[in-house]
Coordinates of C-alpha atoms and ligand atoms in Angstrom, one line a residue:
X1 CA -8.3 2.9 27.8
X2 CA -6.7 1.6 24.5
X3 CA -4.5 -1.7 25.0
X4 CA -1.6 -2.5 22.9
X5 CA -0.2 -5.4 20.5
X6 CA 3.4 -4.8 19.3
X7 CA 4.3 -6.6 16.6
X8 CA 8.1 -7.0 16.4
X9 CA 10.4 -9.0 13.6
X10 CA 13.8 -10.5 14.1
X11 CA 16.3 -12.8 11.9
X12 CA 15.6 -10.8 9.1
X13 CA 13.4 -8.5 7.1
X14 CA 10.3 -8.7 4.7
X15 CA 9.2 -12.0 6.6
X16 CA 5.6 -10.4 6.4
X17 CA 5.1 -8.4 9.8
X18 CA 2.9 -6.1 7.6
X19 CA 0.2 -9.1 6.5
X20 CA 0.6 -10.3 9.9
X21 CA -0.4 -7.1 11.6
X22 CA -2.9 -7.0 8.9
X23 CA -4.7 -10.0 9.1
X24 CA -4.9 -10.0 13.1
X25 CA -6.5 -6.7 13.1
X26 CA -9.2 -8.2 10.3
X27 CA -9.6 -11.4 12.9
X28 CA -10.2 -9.1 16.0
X29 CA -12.5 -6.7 14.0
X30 CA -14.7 -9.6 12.8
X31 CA -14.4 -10.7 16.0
X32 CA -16.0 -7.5 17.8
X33 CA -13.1 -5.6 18.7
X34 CA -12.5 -2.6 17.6
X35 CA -9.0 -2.6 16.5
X36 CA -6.3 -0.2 14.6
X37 CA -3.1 -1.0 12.9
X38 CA 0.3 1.4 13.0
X39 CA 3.3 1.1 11.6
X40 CA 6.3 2.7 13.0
X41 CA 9.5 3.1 10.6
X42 CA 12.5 3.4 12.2
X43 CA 14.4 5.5 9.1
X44 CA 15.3 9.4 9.6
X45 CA 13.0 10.2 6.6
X46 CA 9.9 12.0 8.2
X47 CA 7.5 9.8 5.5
X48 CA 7.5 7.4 2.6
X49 CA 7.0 10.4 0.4
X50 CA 11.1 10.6 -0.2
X51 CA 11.7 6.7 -0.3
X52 CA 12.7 5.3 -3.5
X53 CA 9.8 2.9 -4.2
X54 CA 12.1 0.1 -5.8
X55 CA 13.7 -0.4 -2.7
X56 CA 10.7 -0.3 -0.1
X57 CA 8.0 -0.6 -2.1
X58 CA 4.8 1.4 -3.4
X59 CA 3.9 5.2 -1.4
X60 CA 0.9 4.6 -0.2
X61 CA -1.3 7.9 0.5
X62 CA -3.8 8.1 3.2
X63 CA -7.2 10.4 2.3
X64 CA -5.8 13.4 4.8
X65 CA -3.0 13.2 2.3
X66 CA 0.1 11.7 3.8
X67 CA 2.8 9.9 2.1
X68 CA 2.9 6.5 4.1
X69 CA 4.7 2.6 4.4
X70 CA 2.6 0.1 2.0
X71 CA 1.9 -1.8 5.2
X72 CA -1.1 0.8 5.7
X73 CA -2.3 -0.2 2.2
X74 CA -2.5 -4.0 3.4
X75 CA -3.9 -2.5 6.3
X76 CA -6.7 -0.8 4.7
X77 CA -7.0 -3.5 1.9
X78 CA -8.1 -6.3 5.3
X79 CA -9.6 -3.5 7.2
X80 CA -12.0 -2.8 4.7
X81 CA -11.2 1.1 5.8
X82 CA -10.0 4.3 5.2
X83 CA -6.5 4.7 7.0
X84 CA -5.9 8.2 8.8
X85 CA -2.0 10.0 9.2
X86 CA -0.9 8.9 12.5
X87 CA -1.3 5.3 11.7
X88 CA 2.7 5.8 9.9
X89 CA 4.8 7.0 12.1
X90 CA 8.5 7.6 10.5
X91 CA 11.4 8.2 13.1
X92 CA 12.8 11.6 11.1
X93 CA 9.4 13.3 12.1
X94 CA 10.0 12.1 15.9
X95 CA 13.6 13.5 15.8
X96 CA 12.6 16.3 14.3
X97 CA 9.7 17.2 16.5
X98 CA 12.6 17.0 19.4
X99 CA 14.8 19.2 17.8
X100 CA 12.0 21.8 16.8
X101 CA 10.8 22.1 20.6
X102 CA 14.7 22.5 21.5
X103 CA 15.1 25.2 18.9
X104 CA 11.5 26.6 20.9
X105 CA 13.1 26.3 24.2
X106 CA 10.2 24.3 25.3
X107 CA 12.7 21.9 27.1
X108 CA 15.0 25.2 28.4
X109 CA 17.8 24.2 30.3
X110 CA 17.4 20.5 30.0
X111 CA 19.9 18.2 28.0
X112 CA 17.9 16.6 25.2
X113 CA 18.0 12.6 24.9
X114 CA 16.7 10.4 23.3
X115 CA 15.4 9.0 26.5
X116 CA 13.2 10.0 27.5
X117 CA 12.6 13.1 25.2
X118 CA 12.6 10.7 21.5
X119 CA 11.0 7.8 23.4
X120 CA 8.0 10.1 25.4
X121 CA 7.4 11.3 21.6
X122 CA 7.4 8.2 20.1
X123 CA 4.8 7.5 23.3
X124 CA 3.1 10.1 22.9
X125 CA 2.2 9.6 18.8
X126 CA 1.5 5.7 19.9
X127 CA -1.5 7.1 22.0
X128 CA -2.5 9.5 20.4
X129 CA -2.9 7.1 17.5
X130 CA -5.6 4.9 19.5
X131 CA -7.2 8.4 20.3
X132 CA -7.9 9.5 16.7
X133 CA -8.8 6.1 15.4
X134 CA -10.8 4.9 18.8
X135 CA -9.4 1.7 18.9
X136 CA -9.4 -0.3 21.7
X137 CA -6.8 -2.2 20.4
X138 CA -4.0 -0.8 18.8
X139 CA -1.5 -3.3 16.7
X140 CA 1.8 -1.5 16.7
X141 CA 4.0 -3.2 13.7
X142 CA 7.3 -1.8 14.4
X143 CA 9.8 -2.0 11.4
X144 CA 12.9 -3.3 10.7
X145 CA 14.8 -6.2 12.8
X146 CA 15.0 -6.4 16.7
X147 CA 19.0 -5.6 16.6
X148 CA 18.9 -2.6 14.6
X149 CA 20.7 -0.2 15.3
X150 CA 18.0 2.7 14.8
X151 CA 15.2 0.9 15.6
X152 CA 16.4 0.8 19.3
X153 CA 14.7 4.3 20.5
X154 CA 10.9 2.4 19.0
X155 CA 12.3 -0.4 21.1
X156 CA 12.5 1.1 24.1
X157 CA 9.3 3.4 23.6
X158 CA 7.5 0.1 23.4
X159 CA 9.4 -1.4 26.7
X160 CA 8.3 1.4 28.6
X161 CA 5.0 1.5 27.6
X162 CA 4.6 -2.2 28.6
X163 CA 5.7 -0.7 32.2
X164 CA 3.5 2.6 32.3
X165 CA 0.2 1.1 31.1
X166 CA -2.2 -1.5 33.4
X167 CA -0.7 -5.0 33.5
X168 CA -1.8 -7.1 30.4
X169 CA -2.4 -4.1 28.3
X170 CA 0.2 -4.4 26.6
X171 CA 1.3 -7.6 24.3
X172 CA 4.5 -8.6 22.2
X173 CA 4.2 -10.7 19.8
X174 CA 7.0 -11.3 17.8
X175 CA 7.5 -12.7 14.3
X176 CA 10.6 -14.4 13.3
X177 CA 12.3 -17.0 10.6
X178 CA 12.6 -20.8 11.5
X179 CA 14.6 -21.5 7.9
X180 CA 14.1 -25.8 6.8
X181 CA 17.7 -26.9 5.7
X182 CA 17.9 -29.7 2.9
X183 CA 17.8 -32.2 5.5
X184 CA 14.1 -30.9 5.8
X185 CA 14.4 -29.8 8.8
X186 CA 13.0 -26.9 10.8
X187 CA 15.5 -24.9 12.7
X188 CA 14.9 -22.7 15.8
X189 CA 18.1 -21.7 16.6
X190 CA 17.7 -17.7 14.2
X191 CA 14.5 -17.4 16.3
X192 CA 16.4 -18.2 19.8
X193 CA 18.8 -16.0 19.1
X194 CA 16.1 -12.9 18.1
X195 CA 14.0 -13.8 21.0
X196 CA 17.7 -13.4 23.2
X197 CA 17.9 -10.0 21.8
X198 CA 14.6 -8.7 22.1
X199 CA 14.9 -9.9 26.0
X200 CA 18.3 -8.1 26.1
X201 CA 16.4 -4.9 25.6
X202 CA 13.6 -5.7 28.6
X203 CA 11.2 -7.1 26.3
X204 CA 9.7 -10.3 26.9
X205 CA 7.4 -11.7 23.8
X206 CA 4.2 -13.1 24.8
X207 CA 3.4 -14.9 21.5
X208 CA 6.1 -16.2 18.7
X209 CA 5.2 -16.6 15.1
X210 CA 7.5 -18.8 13.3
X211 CA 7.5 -17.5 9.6
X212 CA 8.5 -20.6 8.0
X213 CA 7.8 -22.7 4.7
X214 CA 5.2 -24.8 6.0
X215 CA 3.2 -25.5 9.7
X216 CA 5.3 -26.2 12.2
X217 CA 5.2 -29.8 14.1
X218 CA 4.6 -29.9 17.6
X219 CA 8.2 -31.0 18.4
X220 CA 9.2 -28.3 16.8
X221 CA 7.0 -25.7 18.8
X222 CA 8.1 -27.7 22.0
X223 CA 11.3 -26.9 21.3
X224 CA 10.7 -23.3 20.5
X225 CA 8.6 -23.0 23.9
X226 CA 11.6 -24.5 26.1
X227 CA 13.8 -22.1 25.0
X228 CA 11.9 -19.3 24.3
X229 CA 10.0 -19.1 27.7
X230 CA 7.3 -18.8 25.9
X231 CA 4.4 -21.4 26.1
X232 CA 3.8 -24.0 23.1
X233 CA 0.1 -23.1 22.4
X234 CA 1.4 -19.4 22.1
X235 CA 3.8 -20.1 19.5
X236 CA 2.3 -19.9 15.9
X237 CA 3.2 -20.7 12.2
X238 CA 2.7 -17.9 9.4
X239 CA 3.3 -20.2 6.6
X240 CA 4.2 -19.8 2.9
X241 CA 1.3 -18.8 0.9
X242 CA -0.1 -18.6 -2.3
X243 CA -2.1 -15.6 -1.3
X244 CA -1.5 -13.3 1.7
X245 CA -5.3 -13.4 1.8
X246 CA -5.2 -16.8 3.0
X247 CA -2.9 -16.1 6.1
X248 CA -6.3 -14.7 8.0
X249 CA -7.6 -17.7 7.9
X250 CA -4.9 -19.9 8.5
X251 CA -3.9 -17.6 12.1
X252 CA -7.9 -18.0 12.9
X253 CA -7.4 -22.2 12.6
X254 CA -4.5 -21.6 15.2
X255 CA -6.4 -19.5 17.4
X256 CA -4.0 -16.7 17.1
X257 CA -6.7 -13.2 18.1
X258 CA -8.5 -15.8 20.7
X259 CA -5.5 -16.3 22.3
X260 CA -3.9 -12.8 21.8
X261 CA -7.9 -11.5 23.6
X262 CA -7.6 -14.2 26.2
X263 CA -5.0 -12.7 27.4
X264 CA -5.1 -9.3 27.3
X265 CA -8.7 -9.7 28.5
X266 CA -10.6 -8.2 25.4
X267 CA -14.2 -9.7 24.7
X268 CA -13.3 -11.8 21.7
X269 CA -16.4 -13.6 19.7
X270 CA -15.6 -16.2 17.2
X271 CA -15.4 -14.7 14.0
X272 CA -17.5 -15.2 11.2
X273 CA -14.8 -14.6 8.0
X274 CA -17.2 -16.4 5.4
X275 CA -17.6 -13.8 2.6
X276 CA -13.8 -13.5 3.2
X277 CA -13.6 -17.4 3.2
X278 CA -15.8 -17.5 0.0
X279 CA -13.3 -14.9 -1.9
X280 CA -10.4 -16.6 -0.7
X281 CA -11.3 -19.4 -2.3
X282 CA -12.9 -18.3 -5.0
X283 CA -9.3 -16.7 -6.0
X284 CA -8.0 -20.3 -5.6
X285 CA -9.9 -21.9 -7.9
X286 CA -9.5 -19.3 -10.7
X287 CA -5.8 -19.4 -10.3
X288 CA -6.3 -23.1 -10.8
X289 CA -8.4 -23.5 -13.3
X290 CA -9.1 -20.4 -14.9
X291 CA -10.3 -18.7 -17.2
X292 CA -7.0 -16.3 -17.5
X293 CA -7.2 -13.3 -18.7
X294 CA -3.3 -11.4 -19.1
X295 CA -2.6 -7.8 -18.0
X296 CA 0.5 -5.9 -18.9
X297 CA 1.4 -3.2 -16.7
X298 CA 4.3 -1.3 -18.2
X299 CA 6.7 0.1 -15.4
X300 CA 10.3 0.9 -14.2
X301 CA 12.0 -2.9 -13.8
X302 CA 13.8 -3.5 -10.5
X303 CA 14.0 -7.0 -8.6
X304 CA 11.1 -7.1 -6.5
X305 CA 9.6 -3.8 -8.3
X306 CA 5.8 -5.7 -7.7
X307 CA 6.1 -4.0 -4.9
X308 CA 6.3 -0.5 -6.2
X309 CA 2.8 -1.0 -7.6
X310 CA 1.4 -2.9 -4.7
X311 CA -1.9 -1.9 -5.0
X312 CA -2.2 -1.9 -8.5
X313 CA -1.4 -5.5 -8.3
X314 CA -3.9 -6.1 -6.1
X315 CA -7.0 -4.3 -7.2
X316 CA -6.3 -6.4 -10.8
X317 CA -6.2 -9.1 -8.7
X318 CA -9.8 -8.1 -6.9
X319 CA -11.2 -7.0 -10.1
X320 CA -10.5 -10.7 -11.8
X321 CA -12.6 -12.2 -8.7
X322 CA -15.3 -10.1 -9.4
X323 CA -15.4 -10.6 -13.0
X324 CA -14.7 -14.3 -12.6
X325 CA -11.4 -14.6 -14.2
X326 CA -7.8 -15.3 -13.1
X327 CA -5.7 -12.2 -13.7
X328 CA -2.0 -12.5 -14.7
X329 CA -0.3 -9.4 -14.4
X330 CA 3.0 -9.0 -15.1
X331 CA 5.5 -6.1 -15.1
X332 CA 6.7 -5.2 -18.2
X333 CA 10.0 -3.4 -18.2
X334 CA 9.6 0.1 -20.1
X335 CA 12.9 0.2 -21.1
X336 CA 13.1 -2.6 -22.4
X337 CA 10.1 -1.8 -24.6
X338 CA 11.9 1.7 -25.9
X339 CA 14.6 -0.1 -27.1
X340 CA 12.0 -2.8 -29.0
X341 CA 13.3 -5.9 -26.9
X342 CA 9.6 -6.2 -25.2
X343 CA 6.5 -7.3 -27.3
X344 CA 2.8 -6.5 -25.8
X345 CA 1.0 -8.4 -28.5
X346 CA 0.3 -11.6 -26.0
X347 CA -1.9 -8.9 -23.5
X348 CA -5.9 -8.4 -23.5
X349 CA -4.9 -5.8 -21.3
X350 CA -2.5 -2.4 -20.9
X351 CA -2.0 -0.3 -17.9
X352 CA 0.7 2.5 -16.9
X353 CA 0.9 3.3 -13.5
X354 CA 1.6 6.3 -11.8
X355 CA 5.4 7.5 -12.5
X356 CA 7.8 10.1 -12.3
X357 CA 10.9 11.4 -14.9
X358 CA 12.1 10.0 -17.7
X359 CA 13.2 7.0 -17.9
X360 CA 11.6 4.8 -20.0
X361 CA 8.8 7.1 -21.0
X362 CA 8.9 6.9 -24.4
X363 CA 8.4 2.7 -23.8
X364 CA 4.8 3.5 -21.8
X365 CA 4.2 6.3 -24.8
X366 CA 4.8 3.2 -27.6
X367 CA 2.5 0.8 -24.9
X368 CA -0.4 3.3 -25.1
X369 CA 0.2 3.9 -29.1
X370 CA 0.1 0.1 -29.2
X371 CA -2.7 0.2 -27.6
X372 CA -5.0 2.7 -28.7
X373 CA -4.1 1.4 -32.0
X374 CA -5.2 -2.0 -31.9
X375 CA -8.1 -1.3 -29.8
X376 CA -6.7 -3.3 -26.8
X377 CA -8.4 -1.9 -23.2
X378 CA -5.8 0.4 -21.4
X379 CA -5.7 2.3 -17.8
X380 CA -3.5 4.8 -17.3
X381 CA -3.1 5.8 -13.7
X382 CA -1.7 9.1 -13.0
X383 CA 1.7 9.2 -15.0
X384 CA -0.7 6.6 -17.4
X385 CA -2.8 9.3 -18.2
X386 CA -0.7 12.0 -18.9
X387 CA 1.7 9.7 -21.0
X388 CA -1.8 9.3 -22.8
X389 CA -2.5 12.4 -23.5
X390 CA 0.8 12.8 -24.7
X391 CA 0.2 10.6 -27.2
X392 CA -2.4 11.2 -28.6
X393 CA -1.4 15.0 -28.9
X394 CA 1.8 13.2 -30.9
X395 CA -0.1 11.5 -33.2
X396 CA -3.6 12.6 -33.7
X397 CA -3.3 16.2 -33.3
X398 CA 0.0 16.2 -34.7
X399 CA 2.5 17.9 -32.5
X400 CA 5.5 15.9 -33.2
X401 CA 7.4 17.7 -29.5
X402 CA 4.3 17.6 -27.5
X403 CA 5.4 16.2 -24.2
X404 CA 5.1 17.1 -20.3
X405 CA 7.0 19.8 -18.4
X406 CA 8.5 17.4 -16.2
X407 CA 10.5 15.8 -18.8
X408 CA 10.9 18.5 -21.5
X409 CA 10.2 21.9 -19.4
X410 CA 10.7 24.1 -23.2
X411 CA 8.3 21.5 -25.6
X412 CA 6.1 23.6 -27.6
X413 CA 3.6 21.7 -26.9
X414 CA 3.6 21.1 -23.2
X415 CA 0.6 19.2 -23.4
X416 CA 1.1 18.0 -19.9
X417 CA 2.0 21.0 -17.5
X418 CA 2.7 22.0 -13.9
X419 CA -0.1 22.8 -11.7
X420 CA 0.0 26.4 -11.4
X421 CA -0.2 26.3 -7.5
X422 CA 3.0 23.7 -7.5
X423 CA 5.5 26.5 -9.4
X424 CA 6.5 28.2 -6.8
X425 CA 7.4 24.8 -4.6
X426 CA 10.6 24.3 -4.0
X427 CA 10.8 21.5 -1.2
X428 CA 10.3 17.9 -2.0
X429 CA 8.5 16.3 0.7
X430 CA 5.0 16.0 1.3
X431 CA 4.2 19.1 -1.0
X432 CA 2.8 17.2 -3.9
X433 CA -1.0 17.6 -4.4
X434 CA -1.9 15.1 -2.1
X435 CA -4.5 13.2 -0.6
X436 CA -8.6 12.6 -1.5
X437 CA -10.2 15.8 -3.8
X438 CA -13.6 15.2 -5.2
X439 CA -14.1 14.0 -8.6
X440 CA -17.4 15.2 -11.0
X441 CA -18.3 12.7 -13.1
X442 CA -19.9 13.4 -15.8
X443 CA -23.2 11.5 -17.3
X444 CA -23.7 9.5 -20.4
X445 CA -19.9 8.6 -20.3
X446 CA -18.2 5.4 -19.6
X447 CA -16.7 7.0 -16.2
X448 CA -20.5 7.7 -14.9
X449 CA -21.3 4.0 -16.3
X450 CA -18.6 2.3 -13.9
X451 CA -19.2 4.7 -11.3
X452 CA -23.0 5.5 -11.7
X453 CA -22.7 8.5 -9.6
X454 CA -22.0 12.1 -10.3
X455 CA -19.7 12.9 -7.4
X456 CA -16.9 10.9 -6.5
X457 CA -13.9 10.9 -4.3
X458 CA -10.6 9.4 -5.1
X459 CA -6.7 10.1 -4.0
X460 CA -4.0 12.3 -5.6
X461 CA -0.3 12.3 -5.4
X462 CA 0.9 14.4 -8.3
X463 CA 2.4 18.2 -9.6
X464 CA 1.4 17.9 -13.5
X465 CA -2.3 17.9 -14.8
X466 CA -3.4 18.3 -18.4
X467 CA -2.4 21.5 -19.9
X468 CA -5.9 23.1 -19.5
X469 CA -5.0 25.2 -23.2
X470 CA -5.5 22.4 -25.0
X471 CA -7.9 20.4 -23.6
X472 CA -10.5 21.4 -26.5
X473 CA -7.7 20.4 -29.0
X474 CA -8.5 16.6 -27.7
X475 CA -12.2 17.0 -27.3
X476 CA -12.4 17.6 -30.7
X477 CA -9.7 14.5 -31.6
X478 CA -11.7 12.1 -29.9
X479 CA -11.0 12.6 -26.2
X480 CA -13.7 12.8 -23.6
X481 CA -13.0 14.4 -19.5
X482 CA -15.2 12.2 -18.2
X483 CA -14.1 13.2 -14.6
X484 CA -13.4 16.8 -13.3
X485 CA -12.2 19.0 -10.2
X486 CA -15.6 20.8 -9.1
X487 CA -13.7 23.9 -8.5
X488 CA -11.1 24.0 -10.9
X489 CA -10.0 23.3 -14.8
X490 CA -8.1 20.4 -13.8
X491 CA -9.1 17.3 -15.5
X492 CA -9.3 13.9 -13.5
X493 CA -10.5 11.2 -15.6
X494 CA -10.5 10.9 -19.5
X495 CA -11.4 8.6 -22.0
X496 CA -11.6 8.2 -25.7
X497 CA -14.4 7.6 -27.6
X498 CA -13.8 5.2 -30.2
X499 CA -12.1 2.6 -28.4
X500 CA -13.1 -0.5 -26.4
X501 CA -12.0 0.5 -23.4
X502 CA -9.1 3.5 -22.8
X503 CA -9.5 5.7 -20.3
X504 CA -7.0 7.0 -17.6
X505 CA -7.1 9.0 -14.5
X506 CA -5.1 11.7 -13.0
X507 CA -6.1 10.2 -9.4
X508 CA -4.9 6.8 -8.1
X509 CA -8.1 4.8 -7.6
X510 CA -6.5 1.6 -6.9
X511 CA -5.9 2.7 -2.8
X512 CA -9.9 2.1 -2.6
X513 CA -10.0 -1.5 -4.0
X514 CA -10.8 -4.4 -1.6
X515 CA -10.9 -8.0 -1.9
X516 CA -14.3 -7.8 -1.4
X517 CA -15.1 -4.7 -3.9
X518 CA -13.5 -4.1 -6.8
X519 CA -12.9 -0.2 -7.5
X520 CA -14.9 0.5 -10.3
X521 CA -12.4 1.6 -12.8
X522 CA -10.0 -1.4 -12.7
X523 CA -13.3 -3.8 -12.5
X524 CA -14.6 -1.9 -16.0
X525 CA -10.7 -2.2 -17.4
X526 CA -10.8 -6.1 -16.2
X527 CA -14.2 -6.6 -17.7
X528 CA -13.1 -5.4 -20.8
X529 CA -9.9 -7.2 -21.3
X530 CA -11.9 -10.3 -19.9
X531 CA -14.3 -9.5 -23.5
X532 CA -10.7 -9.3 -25.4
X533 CA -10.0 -12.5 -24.3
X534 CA -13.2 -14.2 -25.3
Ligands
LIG1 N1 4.9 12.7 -12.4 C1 3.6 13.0 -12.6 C2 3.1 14.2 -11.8 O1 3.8 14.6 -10.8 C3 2.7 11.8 -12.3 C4 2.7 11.5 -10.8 C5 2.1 10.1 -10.6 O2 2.0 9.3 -11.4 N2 1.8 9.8 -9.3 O3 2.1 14.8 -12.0

């Protein structure tokens, strides 16, 4: 019998559900329990596959290949685990479900609602969640703010649920703003008002989080307890941070999992976070105090587009703690670059993330010329790679038009091409190659020395692979296929020979890096740009 934590958000959005979710599941694991983490997206897409990254962030892809919410990334990244399907749950595949089994006649003769028949689905996935990942706790993160309009149906799943299942198996905890106004103070009034309209739809919260700048002061959570009928020693502070890896530690000073066990009657033991603790600060005094080592990545600008590469952020960040260096990554706008306005010459470091059209592609093709050139270390990740290869067919074998499909489908020299299984695909979503494939990894090469293993397995999300025609062309230029498909003539990591450090890969490796290990490709890029530096 699984029990349940929902983790509802109100005032507003993006006040950090997802590291809250996150870091309670990593307190209950270390404290014995064995916990899960969903997210539940209340939009009519069916996954994250069809999102536009700039505006919610990096597509995270699970290994049984499913386009997902980056909260599962953060989820993973504190797990310290490998994320499964059902753990993202978006509403369109819900409704759709319904309407499939209507089309069926499964529900003949009944008028479809969506209550009960959207809200038993949305119960039904909820369970069956805790089913495939065994947990006995399941931490529901349910998306979007209490009040919206479409997140009313999760809502209402979660209410009932709180009725069907044994008393105390179910928990709300839920997350909202308390703003501090020039006058420094700390307001309750946005978090009243949530807490009103998550009671409005039968849902009483057993915990409160205040997401505010700094702790809150007893009065304050007083005042919050009185009238929020819920307790004061239930009501928390998820403060401002400088890392979201410190938040862990700061809910574990408060008690939060203890409290959240206590009452839901789950064996809790103290955790023992001190590797985590040892990282975490660790991180703090290299941001302090050095030594810095700076990393541009070369992307599509948009505010807030640190999100789109979420966890290429992060893994630079976990390979700088591992290589004892701070690691300042910024985004570097490839348009800007095209038209000259950008300058890369203050980097130790290049990397291209993954990436789709055209726009500013000829910016992360003058990055990698830049840095092939002046024998700066680069990663190219997915889109990286190919834009690589693209160069180098450019300018070292000398095909002025050689280019990828996707941008330029009648180049002579379609260096990059489609994946001949992916030509006859005509829908969008979810038919990408997706998900983990097995990697060879060839010996005596820089891949095998990062990795120092012959088989591999990493994540995919793409349709183009290196034209397999003219693969000899680079071999005999300088290039090295480090990494293949076992099966196939697909080519999954590359690198060049006469070059610090340049290599790229057709797989997205940075979904397997943790705080507390580095994946080996961005460590070895990292370590490299760290011997730039020096
Ligand atoms: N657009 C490229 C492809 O589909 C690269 C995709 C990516 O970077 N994830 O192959």
């Amino acid at each position: 019998m699984s029990k349940f934590v929902f983790v509802t958000g109100g005032v507003l959005s993006s006040l950090g559900k997802g590291s809250f979710a996150a870091s309670l599941a990593k307190l209950l694991k270390e404290g014995g329990v064995k916990v899960s983490v969903m997210k539940i997206d209340p939009y009519l897409n069916c996954d994250a596959g069809t999102l536009n990254p700039f505006e919610h962030g990096e597509v995270f892809v699970t290994r049984d290949g499913f386009e997902c919410d980056l909260d599962v990334g953060n989820y993973e990244r504190f797990l310290n685990e490998f994320a499964v399907h059902e753990q993202n749950l978006m509403m369109g595949s819900v409704y759709k479900a319904v309407i499939d089994k209507e089309r069926r006649g499964d529900y003949l003769g009944k008028t479809i609602q969506l209550i009960p028949h959207a809200t038993n689905e949305v119960k039904a996935r909820i369970r069956s969640c805790a089913k495939v990942t065994g947990a006995d706790v399941l931490i529901v993160e349910i998306g979007g703010t209490v009040g919206d309009l479409e997140s009313e149906v999760v809502l209402e799943a979660a209410r009932q649920m709180n009725f069907e299942e044994p008393p105390e198996a179910v928990t709300f905890v839920h997350l909202a703003l308390v703003p501090t106004i020039t006058t420094g103070e700390a307001k309750t009034k946005p978090m009243q008002h949530s807490v009103k309209a998550l009671l409005a739809r039968g849902i009483t919260p057993n915990f409160l989080v205040a997401r505010a700048d700094s702790m809150l002061t007893n009065p304050v959570k007083e005042k919050i307890a009185l009238f929020c009928n819920v307790r004061e020693e239930n009501v928390f502070t998820s403060p401002t941070l400088d890392s979201v890896y410190e938040l862990p530690l700061t809910l574990e000073k408060q008690g939060v999992a203890q409290r959240i066990c206590e009452r839901m009657h789950v064996k809790f033991e103290d955790g023992k976070l001190d590797e985590w603790k040892k990282l975490v600060g660790r991180l703090k005094e290299l941001r302090e105090k050095g030594p810095t080592v700076k990393i541009g990545v070369v992307g599509k600008y948009a505010t807030g587009a640190k999100d789109a590469y979420m966890s290429v952020f992060e893994s630079l960040l976990h390979a700088g703690v591992h290589n004892d260096v701070h690691v300042d990554a910024s985004l570097i706008d490839s348009e800007a670059l095209e038209k000259g306005k950008a300058n890369l010459s203050e980097f130790q470091g290049i990397l291209v993330p993954g990436g789709f059209g055209g726009r500013g592609v000829e910016g992360k093709i003058a990055a990698v010329k830049f840095a092939r050139e002046n024998g700066v270390p680069y990663l190219g990740i997915c889109y990286g790679l190919q834009l690589a290869v693209i160069e180098s067919g450019r300018n070292l074998l000398g095909f002025k038009d050689a280019n990828t499909t996707e941008n330029e489908p009648d180049t002579k020299h379609p260096v990059i091409d489609i994946l001949p299984e992916q030509k006859t695909v005509t829908e969008k979503g979810g038919t990408m190659r997706l998900g983990a494939k097995q990697v060879l990894v060839l010996k005596g090469t820089k891949a095998f020395e990062l990795y120092k293993s012959e088989k591999i397995t990493k994540r995919f999300r793409h349709r183009y692979e290196i034209n397999p025609e003219f693969v000899k062309q680079f071999e005999e230029a300088g290039w090295v296929f480090s990494g293949k498909d076992p099966e196939r003539e697909i080519m999954k990591i590359g690198e060049l020979k006469d070059h610090p450090f340049f290599m790229g890969t057709q797989a997205h490796p940075e979904f397997d890096s943790r705080l507390e290990e580095p994946e080996p490709l961005y460590y070895g890029f990292v370590k490299a740009a760290k011997g730039r530096a020096e």
